[in-house]
Tab-separated table of N, CA and C in Angstrom:
chain	number	residue	atom	x	y	z
A	30	MET	N	0.842	-1.184	0.000
A	30	MET	CA	0.000	0.000	0.000
A	30	MET	C	0.884	1.243	0.000
A	31	THR	N	0.629	2.180	-0.876
A	31	THR	CA	1.361	3.434	-0.925
A	31	THR	C	0.629	4.472	-0.090
A	32	VAL	N	1.397	5.221	0.696
A	32	VAL	CA	0.829	6.278	1.531
A	32	VAL	C	1.170	7.612	0.873
A	33	HIS	N	0.193	8.447	0.679
A	33	HIS	CA	0.423	9.753	0.066
A	33	HIS	C	1.080	10.700	1.052
A	34	ILE	N	1.816	11.670	0.543
A	34	ILE	CA	2.564	12.608	1.383
A	34	ILE	C	1.704	13.186	2.505
A	35	GLN	N	0.515	13.630	2.199
A	35	GLN	CA	-0.305	14.292	3.209
A	35	GLN	C	-0.737	13.342	4.324
A	36	ASP	N	-0.699	12.029	4.087
A	36	ASP	CA	-1.110	11.050	5.083
A	36	ASP	C	0.069	10.415	5.815
A	37	SER	N	1.264	10.744	5.410
A	37	SER	CA	2.455	10.085	5.930
A	37	SER	C	2.730	10.465	7.377
A	38	PRO	N	3.096	9.472	8.220
A	38	PRO	CA	3.513	9.796	9.581
A	38	PRO	C	4.837	10.563	9.592
A	39	VAL	N	5.482	10.633	8.466
A	39	VAL	CA	6.771	11.324	8.359
A	39	VAL	C	6.576	12.811	8.038
A	40	ARG	N	5.348	13.199	7.759
A	40	ARG	CA	5.097	14.607	7.403
A	40	ARG	C	5.566	15.564	8.496
A	41	ALA	N	5.293	15.254	9.756
A	41	ALA	CA	5.725	16.120	10.861
A	41	ALA	C	7.249	16.189	10.939
A	42	TYR	N	7.905	15.079	10.624
A	42	TYR	CA	9.376	15.055	10.588
A	42	TYR	C	9.888	16.042	9.531
A	43	ARG	N	9.310	15.982	8.329
A	43	ARG	CA	9.722	16.885	7.250
A	43	ARG	C	9.469	18.340	7.622
A	44	GLU	N	8.297	18.621	8.143
A	44	GLU	CA	7.953	20.005	8.493
A	44	GLU	C	8.874	20.531	9.599
A	45	ALA	N	9.183	19.695	10.580
A	45	ALA	CA	10.086	20.107	11.658
A	45	ALA	C	11.481	20.378	11.112
A	46	GLY	N	11.948	19.541	10.185
A	46	GLY	CA	13.261	19.752	9.583
A	46	GLY	C	13.328	21.045	8.806
A	47	GLU	N	12.308	21.318	8.013
A	47	GLU	CA	12.286	22.559	7.235
A	47	GLU	C	12.225	23.786	8.131
A	48	ALA	N	11.538	23.680	9.266
A	48	ALA	CA	11.399	24.805	10.199
A	48	ALA	C	12.556	24.898	11.191
A	49	HIS	N	13.464	23.935	11.163
A	49	HIS	CA	14.558	23.859	12.153
A	49	HIS	C	13.994	23.835	13.568
A	50	ASP	N	12.895	23.142	13.740
A	50	ASP	CA	12.231	23.044	15.046
A	50	ASP	C	12.686	21.739	15.710
A	51	LEU	N	13.708	21.841	16.554
A	51	LEU	CA	14.320	20.661	17.153
A	51	LEU	C	13.342	19.896	18.029
A	52	ASP	N	12.559	20.590	18.839
A	52	ASP	CA	11.607	19.892	19.705
A	52	ASP	C	10.548	19.149	18.895
A	53	ALA	N	10.048	19.777	17.840
A	53	ALA	CA	9.053	19.114	16.991
A	53	ALA	C	9.670	17.907	16.287
A	54	LEU	N	10.918	18.025	15.840
A	54	LEU	CA	11.584	16.896	15.213
A	54	LEU	C	11.741	15.744	16.197
A	55	MET	N	12.160	16.050	17.421
A	55	MET	CA	12.363	15.005	18.426
A	55	MET	C	11.047	14.291	18.750
A	56	ALA	N	9.931	14.999	18.659
A	56	ALA	CA	8.626	14.392	18.943
A	56	ALA	C	8.242	13.342	17.906
A	57	THR	N	8.895	13.357	16.740
A	57	THR	CA	8.587	12.384	15.696
A	57	THR	C	9.414	11.109	15.836
A	58	LEU	N	10.357	11.086	16.778
A	58	LEU	CA	11.305	9.975	16.881
A	58	LEU	C	10.968	9.022	18.016
A	59	ALA	N	11.206	7.743	17.790
A	59	ALA	CA	11.084	6.740	18.844
A	59	ALA	C	12.227	6.942	19.843
A	60	ASP	N	12.026	6.529	21.082
A	60	ASP	CA	13.060	6.688	22.109
A	60	ASP	C	14.362	5.998	21.725
A	61	ASP	N	14.264	4.857	21.047
A	61	ASP	CA	15.456	4.083	20.686
A	61	ASP	C	15.875	4.308	19.229
A	62	VAL	N	15.594	5.496	18.689
A	62	VAL	CA	15.920	5.825	17.303
A	62	VAL	C	17.416	5.611	17.037
A	63	ILE	N	17.712	5.228	15.804
A	63	ILE	CA	19.093	5.088	15.344
A	63	ILE	C	19.250	5.953	14.097
A	64	PHE	N	20.290	6.786	14.093
A	64	PHE	CA	20.635	7.605	12.928
A	64	PHE	C	21.930	7.051	12.358
A	65	ARG	N	21.896	6.589	11.115
A	65	ARG	CA	23.079	6.043	10.448
A	65	ARG	C	23.698	7.146	9.589
A	66	SER	N	24.924	7.475	9.902
A	66	SER	CA	25.630	8.588	9.294
A	66	SER	C	25.927	8.380	7.815
A	67	PRO	N	25.891	9.465	7.031
A	67	PRO	CA	26.315	9.373	5.630
A	67	PRO	C	27.836	9.387	5.499
A	68	LEU	N	28.541	9.617	6.608
A	68	LEU	CA	29.986	9.773	6.563
A	68	LEU	C	30.754	8.471	6.725
A	69	SER	N	30.220	7.573	7.514
A	69	SER	CA	30.971	6.360	7.827
A	69	SER	C	30.016	5.254	8.250
A	70	ALA	N	30.337	4.035	7.848
A	70	ALA	CA	29.549	2.884	8.292
A	70	ALA	C	29.750	2.638	9.782
A	71	ARG	N	30.802	3.203	10.353
A	71	ARG	CA	31.094	3.035	11.777
A	71	ARG	C	30.378	4.067	12.651
A	72	ALA	N	29.811	5.083	12.029
A	72	ALA	CA	29.209	6.178	12.799
A	72	ALA	C	27.696	6.049	12.827
A	73	SER	N	27.148	5.955	14.019
A	73	SER	CA	25.703	6.025	14.187
A	73	SER	C	25.426	6.723	15.507
A	74	PHE	N	24.251	7.278	15.591
A	74	PHE	CA	23.806	7.963	16.795
A	74	PHE	C	22.598	7.200	17.295
A	75	ARG	N	22.629	6.823	18.566
A	75	ARG	CA	21.588	5.950	19.114
A	75	ARG	C	20.862	6.629	20.256
A	76	GLY	N	19.541	6.591	20.182
A	76	GLY	CA	18.710	7.179	21.223
A	76	GLY	C	18.487	8.662	20.989
A	77	LYS	N	17.423	9.153	21.601
A	77	LYS	CA	17.014	10.542	21.377
A	77	LYS	C	18.073	11.555	21.815
A	78	GLU	N	18.800	11.275	22.890
A	78	GLU	CA	19.795	12.244	23.370
A	78	GLU	C	20.896	12.468	22.339
A	79	GLN	N	21.459	11.384	21.809
A	79	GLN	CA	22.517	11.519	20.807
A	79	GLN	C	21.983	12.132	19.515
A	80	VAL	N	20.787	11.721	19.104
A	80	VAL	CA	20.220	12.257	17.863
A	80	VAL	C	19.872	13.738	18.041
A	81	ARG	N	19.443	14.136	19.217
A	81	ARG	CA	19.180	15.554	19.491
A	81	ARG	C	20.450	16.380	19.342
A	82	GLU	N	21.560	15.892	19.912
A	82	GLU	CA	22.843	16.603	19.782
A	82	GLU	C	23.227	16.759	18.318
A	83	LEU	N	23.038	15.682	17.546
A	83	LEU	CA	23.382	15.731	16.132
A	83	LEU	C	22.524	16.753	15.397
A	84	TRP	N	21.194	16.665	15.531
A	84	TRP	CA	20.306	17.579	14.806
A	84	TRP	C	20.492	19.022	15.260
A	85	SER	N	20.808	19.229	16.514
A	85	SER	CA	21.089	20.587	16.989
A	85	SER	C	22.282	21.161	16.228
A	86	ALA	N	23.331	20.360	16.083
A	86	ALA	CA	24.512	20.806	15.337
A	86	ALA	C	24.181	21.012	13.861
A	87	VAL	N	23.387	20.127	13.286
A	87	VAL	CA	23.000	20.240	11.878
A	87	VAL	C	22.210	21.526	11.648
A	88	PHE	N	21.254	21.799	12.513
A	88	PHE	CA	20.444	23.007	12.353
A	88	PHE	C	21.288	24.276	12.504
A	89	ASP	N	22.395	24.196	13.240
A	89	ASP	CA	23.290	25.351	13.389
A	89	ASP	C	24.037	25.678	12.098
A	90	VAL	N	24.268	24.679	11.237
A	90	VAL	CA	25.105	24.922	10.058
A	90	VAL	C	24.343	24.894	8.734
A	91	LEU	N	23.179	24.249	8.685
A	91	LEU	CA	22.427	24.184	7.433
A	91	LEU	C	21.320	25.225	7.400
A	92	SER	N	21.006	25.677	6.204
A	92	SER	CA	19.885	26.597	6.028
A	92	SER	C	19.097	26.173	4.794
A	93	GLY	N	17.898	26.687	4.700
A	93	GLY	CA	17.082	26.483	3.512
A	93	GLY	C	16.713	25.045	3.209
A	94	MET	N	16.556	24.227	4.235
A	94	MET	CA	16.203	22.826	3.983
A	94	MET	C	14.798	22.745	3.399
A	95	ARG	N	14.693	22.028	2.270
A	95	ARG	CA	13.408	21.833	1.616
A	95	ARG	C	13.317	20.397	1.117
A	96	TYR	N	12.230	19.737	1.464
A	96	TYR	CA	11.995	18.370	1.000
A	96	TYR	C	11.277	18.410	-0.332
A	97	GLN	N	11.734	17.583	-1.267
A	97	GLN	CA	11.110	17.507	-2.579
A	97	GLN	C	10.314	16.219	-2.760
A	98	SER	N	10.772	15.132	-2.185
A	98	SER	CA	10.139	13.834	-2.410
A	98	SER	C	9.891	13.110	-1.101
A	99	ASP	N	8.798	12.391	-1.052
A	99	ASP	CA	8.461	11.530	0.083
A	99	ASP	C	7.690	10.362	-0.526
A	100	VAL	N	8.349	9.227	-0.654
A	100	VAL	CA	7.711	8.062	-1.260
A	100	VAL	C	7.909	6.845	-0.372
A	101	GLY	N	7.020	5.901	-0.505
A	101	GLY	CA	7.136	4.662	0.241
A	101	GLY	C	5.796	4.201	0.758
A	102	ASP	N	5.850	3.405	1.799
A	102	ASP	CA	4.626	2.895	2.404
A	102	ASP	C	4.589	3.302	3.871
A	103	GLU	N	3.665	2.712	4.638
A	103	GLU	CA	3.486	3.132	6.031
A	103	GLU	C	4.663	2.744	6.931
A	104	ARG	N	5.556	1.862	6.493
A	104	ARG	CA	6.682	1.401	7.314
A	104	ARG	C	8.025	1.976	6.890
A	105	THR	N	8.183	2.267	5.608
A	105	THR	CA	9.464	2.750	5.090
A	105	THR	C	9.209	3.929	4.170
A	106	ARG	N	9.895	5.035	4.446
A	106	ARG	CA	9.756	6.242	3.631
A	106	ARG	C	11.126	6.610	3.079
A	107	MET	N	11.151	7.101	1.876
A	107	MET	CA	12.363	7.610	1.250
A	107	MET	C	12.125	9.080	0.966
A	108	LEU	N	12.971	9.932	1.537
A	108	LEU	CA	12.845	11.380	1.393
A	108	LEU	C	14.036	11.933	0.629
A	109	THR	N	13.802	12.984	-0.138
A	109	THR	CA	14.901	13.736	-0.727
A	109	THR	C	14.726	15.193	-0.334
A	110	ALA	N	15.867	15.871	-0.142
A	110	ALA	CA	15.829	17.267	0.277
A	110	ALA	C	17.066	17.980	-0.247
A	111	THR	N	16.983	19.299	-0.266
A	111	THR	CA	18.139	20.143	-0.524
A	111	THR	C	18.293	21.085	0.653
A	112	ALA	N	19.519	21.544	0.852
A	112	ALA	CA	19.813	22.515	1.902
A	112	ALA	C	21.082	23.252	1.494
A	113	ARG	N	21.431	24.252	2.274
A	113	ARG	CA	22.648	25.021	2.008
A	113	ARG	C	23.544	24.974	3.233
A	114	LEU	N	24.822	24.834	2.957
A	114	LEU	CA	25.874	24.962	3.952
A	114	LEU	C	26.730	26.119	3.467
A	115	GLY	N	26.443	27.320	3.959
A	115	GLY	CA	27.063	28.507	3.384
A	115	GLY	C	26.593	28.655	1.951
A	116	ARG	N	27.557	28.743	1.018
A	116	ARG	CA	27.203	28.872	-0.399
A	116	ARG	C	27.055	27.525	-1.098
A	117	GLN	N	27.409	26.452	-0.395
A	117	GLN	CA	27.379	25.102	-0.981
A	117	GLN	C	25.982	24.497	-0.860
A	118	GLU	N	25.415	24.072	-1.995
A	118	GLU	CA	24.146	23.349	-1.954
A	118	GLU	C	24.433	21.867	-1.747
A	119	LEU	N	23.619	21.236	-0.917
A	119	LEU	CA	23.752	19.799	-0.759
A	119	LEU	C	22.417	19.142	-0.989
A	120	HIS	N	22.493	17.897	-1.401
A	120	HIS	CA	21.314	17.077	-1.672
A	120	HIS	C	21.359	15.908	-0.708
A	121	GLU	N	20.233	15.628	-0.122
A	121	GLU	CA	20.153	14.552	0.859
A	121	GLU	C	19.082	13.565	0.432
A	122	ALA	N	19.359	12.309	0.711
A	122	ALA	CA	18.346	11.261	0.608
A	122	ALA	C	18.355	10.549	1.946
A	123	ALA	N	17.183	10.308	2.476
A	123	ALA	CA	17.088	9.649	3.777
A	123	ALA	C	16.031	8.560	3.713
A	124	MET	N	16.387	7.412	4.237
A	124	MET	CA	15.429	6.332	4.370
A	124	MET	C	15.020	6.287	5.835
A	125	LEU	N	13.711	6.378	6.075
A	125	LEU	CA	13.181	6.369	7.430
A	125	LEU	C	12.348	5.116	7.641
A	126	ALA	N	12.635	4.422	8.720
A	126	ALA	CA	11.817	3.279	9.125
A	126	ALA	C	10.887	3.762	10.228
A	127	VAL	N	9.617	3.410	10.111
A	127	VAL	CA	8.586	3.874	11.034
A	127	VAL	C	8.093	2.682	11.853
A	128	ASP	N	7.940	2.884	13.172
A	128	ASP	CA	7.477	1.796	14.041
A	128	ASP	C	5.949	1.721	14.070
A	129	ASP	N	5.427	0.815	14.874
A	129	ASP	CA	3.970	0.602	14.943
A	129	ASP	C	3.213	1.816	15.476
A	130	ASP	N	3.898	2.694	16.221
A	130	ASP	CA	3.269	3.893	16.769
A	130	ASP	C	3.362	5.090	15.830
A	131	GLY	N	3.942	4.893	14.635
A	131	GLY	CA	4.088	6.001	13.684
A	131	GLY	C	5.276	6.884	13.988
A	132	LEU	N	6.210	6.402	14.820
A	132	LEU	CA	7.415	7.174	15.149
A	132	LEU	C	8.589	6.668	14.314
A	133	VAL	N	9.491	7.572	14.003
A	133	VAL	CA	10.674	7.215	13.226
A	133	VAL	C	11.635	6.459	14.138
A	134	LYS	N	11.962	5.218	13.754
A	134	LYS	CA	12.852	4.408	14.585
A	134	LYS	C	14.245	4.278	13.988
A	135	GLU	N	14.373	4.590	12.698
A	135	GLU	CA	15.684	4.493	12.064
A	135	GLU	C	15.766	5.481	10.911
A	136	ILE	N	16.917	6.171	10.831
A	136	ILE	CA	17.191	7.121	9.758
A	136	ILE	C	18.534	6.726	9.149
A	137	THR	N	18.542	6.462	7.853
A	137	THR	CA	19.794	6.221	7.142
A	137	THR	C	19.913	7.321	6.100
A	138	MET	N	21.030	8.051	6.128
A	138	MET	CA	21.165	9.262	5.324
A	138	MET	C	22.298	9.138	4.317
A	139	TRP	N	22.056	9.722	3.123
A	139	TRP	CA	23.078	9.859	2.094
A	139	TRP	C	23.108	11.326	1.689
A	140	ILE	N	24.325	11.843	1.403
A	140	ILE	CA	24.479	13.248	1.001
A	140	ILE	C	25.410	13.324	-0.199
A	141	ARG	N	25.076	14.202	-1.112
A	141	ARG	CA	25.894	14.477	-2.282
A	141	ARG	C	25.860	15.965	-2.561
A	142	PRO	N	26.704	16.529	-3.336
A	142	PRO	CA	27.913	15.979	-3.903
A	142	PRO	C	29.016	15.847	-2.846
A	143	LEU	N	30.101	15.197	-3.222
A	143	LEU	CA	31.184	14.942	-2.280
A	143	LEU	C	31.706	16.215	-1.615
A	144	PRO	N	31.906	17.324	-2.333
A	144	PRO	CA	32.365	18.535	-1.639
A	144	PRO	C	31.387	19.004	-0.551
A	145	ALA	N	30.094	18.825	-0.762
A	145	ALA	CA	29.117	19.199	0.269
A	145	ALA	C	29.211	18.257	1.459
A	146	LEU	N	29.405	16.981	1.198
A	146	LEU	CA	29.525	16.013	2.281
A	146	LEU	C	30.758	16.298	3.140
A	147	THR	N	31.897	16.549	2.501
A	147	THR	CA	33.102	16.823	3.286
A	147	THR	C	33.026	18.182	3.978
A	148	ALA	N	32.367	19.163	3.350
A	148	ALA	CA	32.169	20.460	4.015
A	148	ALA	C	31.276	20.297	5.239
A	149	LEU	N	30.262	19.458	5.130
A	149	LEU	CA	29.385	19.199	6.274
A	149	LEU	C	30.175	18.512	7.389
A	150	MET	N	31.020	17.566	7.021
A	150	MET	CA	31.845	16.884	8.005
A	150	MET	C	32.758	17.892	8.710
A	151	ALA	N	33.342	18.816	7.965
A	151	ALA	CA	34.214	19.830	8.557
A	151	ALA	C	33.428	20.777	9.462
A	152	ALA	N	32.184	21.070	9.093
A	152	ALA	CA	31.363	21.978	9.898
A	152	ALA	C	30.854	21.311	11.171
A	153	LEU	N	30.520	20.027	11.101
A	153	LEU	CA	29.937	19.327	12.252
A	153	LEU	C	30.972	18.651	13.147
A	154	GLY	N	32.045	18.153	12.558
A	154	GLY	CA	33.005	17.322	13.277
A	154	GLY	C	33.554	17.911	14.566
A	155	PRO	N	34.130	19.091	14.528
A	155	PRO	CA	34.696	19.636	15.768
A	155	PRO	C	33.659	19.855	16.869
A	156	GLY	N	32.466	20.305	16.512
A	156	GLY	CA	31.413	20.502	17.511
A	156	GLY	C	30.963	19.193	18.134
A	157	LEU	N	30.803	18.172	17.310
A	157	LEU	CA	30.430	16.860	17.840
A	157	LEU	C	31.566	16.289	18.691
A	158	ALA	N	32.791	16.567	18.305
A	158	ALA	CA	33.938	16.112	19.102
A	158	ALA	C	33.964	16.813	20.462
A	159	ARG	N	33.627	18.101	20.501
A	159	ARG	CA	33.571	18.837	21.782
A	159	ARG	C	32.542	18.208	22.716
A	160	ALA	N	31.444	17.745	22.153
A	160	ALA	CA	30.370	17.160	22.961
A	160	ALA	C	30.820	15.877	23.664
A	161	THR	N	31.900	15.253	23.200
A	161	THR	CA	32.386	14.035	23.853
A	161	THR	C	33.128	14.346	25.141
A	162	GLY	N	33.556	15.620	25.298
A	162	GLY	CA	34.303	15.995	26.492
A	162	GLY	C	35.757	15.539	26.473
A	163	ARG	N	36.245	15.065	25.354
A	163	ARG	CA	37.632	14.611	25.255
A	163	ARG	C	38.518	15.750	24.805
A	164	PRO	N	39.405	16.219	25.672
A	164	PRO	CA	40.292	17.333	25.306
A	164	PRO	C	41.156	16.976	24.103
A	165	GLY	N	41.315	17.910	23.219
A	165	GLY	CA	42.155	17.709	22.051
A	165	GLY	C	41.444	17.072	20.870
A	166	LEU	N	40.351	16.363	21.113
A	166	LEU	CA	39.654	15.696	20.016
A	166	LEU	C	39.094	16.690	18.987
A	167	PRO	N	38.525	17.817	19.419
A	167	PRO	CA	38.050	18.784	18.408
A	167	PRO	C	39.172	19.278	17.487
A	168	LEU	N	40.358	19.510	18.045
A	168	LEU	CA	41.486	19.950	17.212
A	168	LEU	C	41.905	18.858	16.237
A	169	LEU	N	41.956	17.632	16.709
A	169	LEU	CA	42.339	16.509	15.854
A	169	LEU	C	41.326	16.315	14.729
A	170	VAL	N	40.037	16.355	15.061
A	170	VAL	CA	38.998	16.184	14.048
A	170	VAL	C	39.072	17.320	13.028
A	171	GLY	N	39.201	18.553	13.506
A	171	GLY	CA	39.309	19.690	12.594
A	171	GLY	C	40.516	19.583	11.683
A	172	ALA	N	41.654	19.179	12.248
A	172	ALA	CA	42.876	19.035	11.450
A	172	ALA	C	42.738	17.926	10.408
A	173	ALA	N	41.947	16.918	10.701
A	173	ALA	CA	41.775	15.809	9.766
A	173	ALA	C	40.780	16.127	8.656
A	174	VAL	N	39.677	16.802	8.986
A	174	VAL	CA	38.614	16.956	7.991
A	174	VAL	C	38.718	18.226	7.148
A	175	LYS	N	39.317	19.281	7.666
A	175	LYS	CA	39.387	20.514	6.870
A	175	LYS	C	40.211	20.356	5.591
A	176	PRO	N	41.371	19.669	5.625
A	176	PRO	CA	42.079	19.453	4.353
A	176	PRO	C	41.292	18.587	3.370
A	177	LEU	N	40.582	17.595	3.877
A	177	LEU	CA	39.767	16.752	3.014
A	177	LEU	C	38.681	17.584	2.322
A	178	ALA	N	38.036	18.460	3.077
A	178	ALA	CA	37.012	19.332	2.499
A	178	ALA	C	37.620	20.251	1.442
A	179	ALA	N	38.793	20.794	1.720
A	179	ALA	CA	39.464	21.679	0.759
A	179	ALA	C	39.860	20.916	-0.510
A	180	MET	N	40.355	19.695	-0.349
A	180	MET	CA	40.763	18.907	-1.519
A	180	MET	C	39.571	18.537	-2.397
A	181	THR	N	38.467	18.159	-1.787
A	181	THR	CA	37.306	17.787	-2.611
A	181	THR	C	36.709	19.012	-3.300
A	182	ARG	N	36.739	20.147	-2.627
A	182	ARG	CA	36.238	21.386	-3.250
A	182	ARG	C	37.123	21.763	-4.444
A	183	LEU	N	38.445	21.685	-4.257
A	183	LEU	CA	39.380	22.000	-5.333
A	183	LEU	C	39.224	21.020	-6.495
A	184	GLY	N	39.139	19.745	-6.189
A	184	GLY	CA	38.978	18.750	-7.238
A	184	GLY	C	37.694	18.941	-8.028
A	185	ASP	N	36.626	19.282	-7.322
A	185	ASP	CA	35.339	19.491	-7.989
A	185	ASP	C	35.396	20.712	-8.903
A	186	ARG	N	36.111	21.746	-8.461
A	186	ARG	CA	36.178	22.986	-9.231
A	186	ARG	C	37.151	22.909	-10.396
A	187	THR	N	38.274	22.180	-10.227
A	187	THR	CA	39.312	22.207	-11.264
A	187	THR	C	39.452	20.903	-12.041
A	188	LEU	N	39.419	19.765	-11.367
A	188	LEU	CA	39.651	18.500	-12.066
A	188	LEU	C	38.404	17.972	-12.775
A	189	VAL	N	37.274	18.039	-12.122
A	189	VAL	CA	36.048	17.506	-12.734
A	189	VAL	C	35.741	18.191	-14.064
A	190	PRO	N	35.845	19.524	-14.183
A	190	PRO	CA	35.593	20.141	-15.490
A	190	PRO	C	36.558	19.652	-16.573
A	191	LEU	N	37.802	19.356	-16.205
A	191	LEU	CA	38.751	18.853	-17.183
A	191	LEU	C	38.343	17.475	-17.693
A	192	LEU	N	37.712	16.696	-16.846
A	192	LEU	CA	37.302	15.337	-17.230
A	192	LEU	C	35.978	15.299	-17.970
A	193	THR	N	35.127	16.299	-17.741
A	193	THR	CA	33.769	16.251	-18.301
A	193	THR	C	33.550	17.241	-19.433
A	194	ARG	N	34.446	18.190	-19.619
A	194	ARG	CA	34.256	19.218	-20.646
A	194	ARG	C	34.206	18.574	-22.034
A	195	GLY	N	33.229	18.936	-22.797
A	195	GLY	CA	33.111	18.452	-24.168
A	195	GLY	C	32.468	17.084	-24.297
A	196	ARG	N	32.095	16.463	-23.201
A	196	ARG	CA	31.432	15.156	-23.293
A	196	ARG	C	29.951	15.353	-23.514
A	197	ARG	N	29.396	14.474	-24.298
A	197	ARG	CA	27.964	14.520	-24.549
A	197	ARG	C	27.252	13.681	-23.514
A	198	PRO	N	26.063	14.135	-23.084
A	198	PRO	CA	25.305	13.338	-22.104
A	198	PRO	C	24.808	12.044	-22.672
C-alpha cells in the first residue's frame, strides 16, 4: 500500500526539519531511534539524546532545507531534500523506518555531492567532538577533515571540469 505525502507519519518530521524546530523533530522519533551517518559505516547515533545533539549541530550549520520527495509505504519512507551549507548546496536522501506507533525508529542518510559532504563533516566534526568531552579531540577532528574538504572542493572545481568538458550526455 502506498501512503500519500499528506497522510504520511513522516510529514511532521519533514515540516520540523524545514522549520529547524528541534523539539518538533524530536517528537517524531522513537526513544530508541538510530541515525546512520552518511559519513561512515562506523558512525551512528543511538537514542534521542545523541540524535538531538546531532540535529542541533545540523540546524546550526544548514539553512534552507526543503523536502522535494516523500515516497514509500506506512513502514518505510524515502525522502529527498536540498539545503545550504554557506554557499554550498547539498542534496540529501534519507530512508526512514517507522514503528507501529508512527514514530521514526531508524534514519539512514546519504548526502551528495562529495564537496558538500566533506564540508558538512568539517562543519559538524569539531562541535560533535567537543560534545564528547575529550580534550584535544576537536582539534584533531578539525585538522583531519578541513584538508579533506578543501581537496574535494578543489577537485570538484578544477579537475572535474577537465574530465567532463566536451562530453555529450
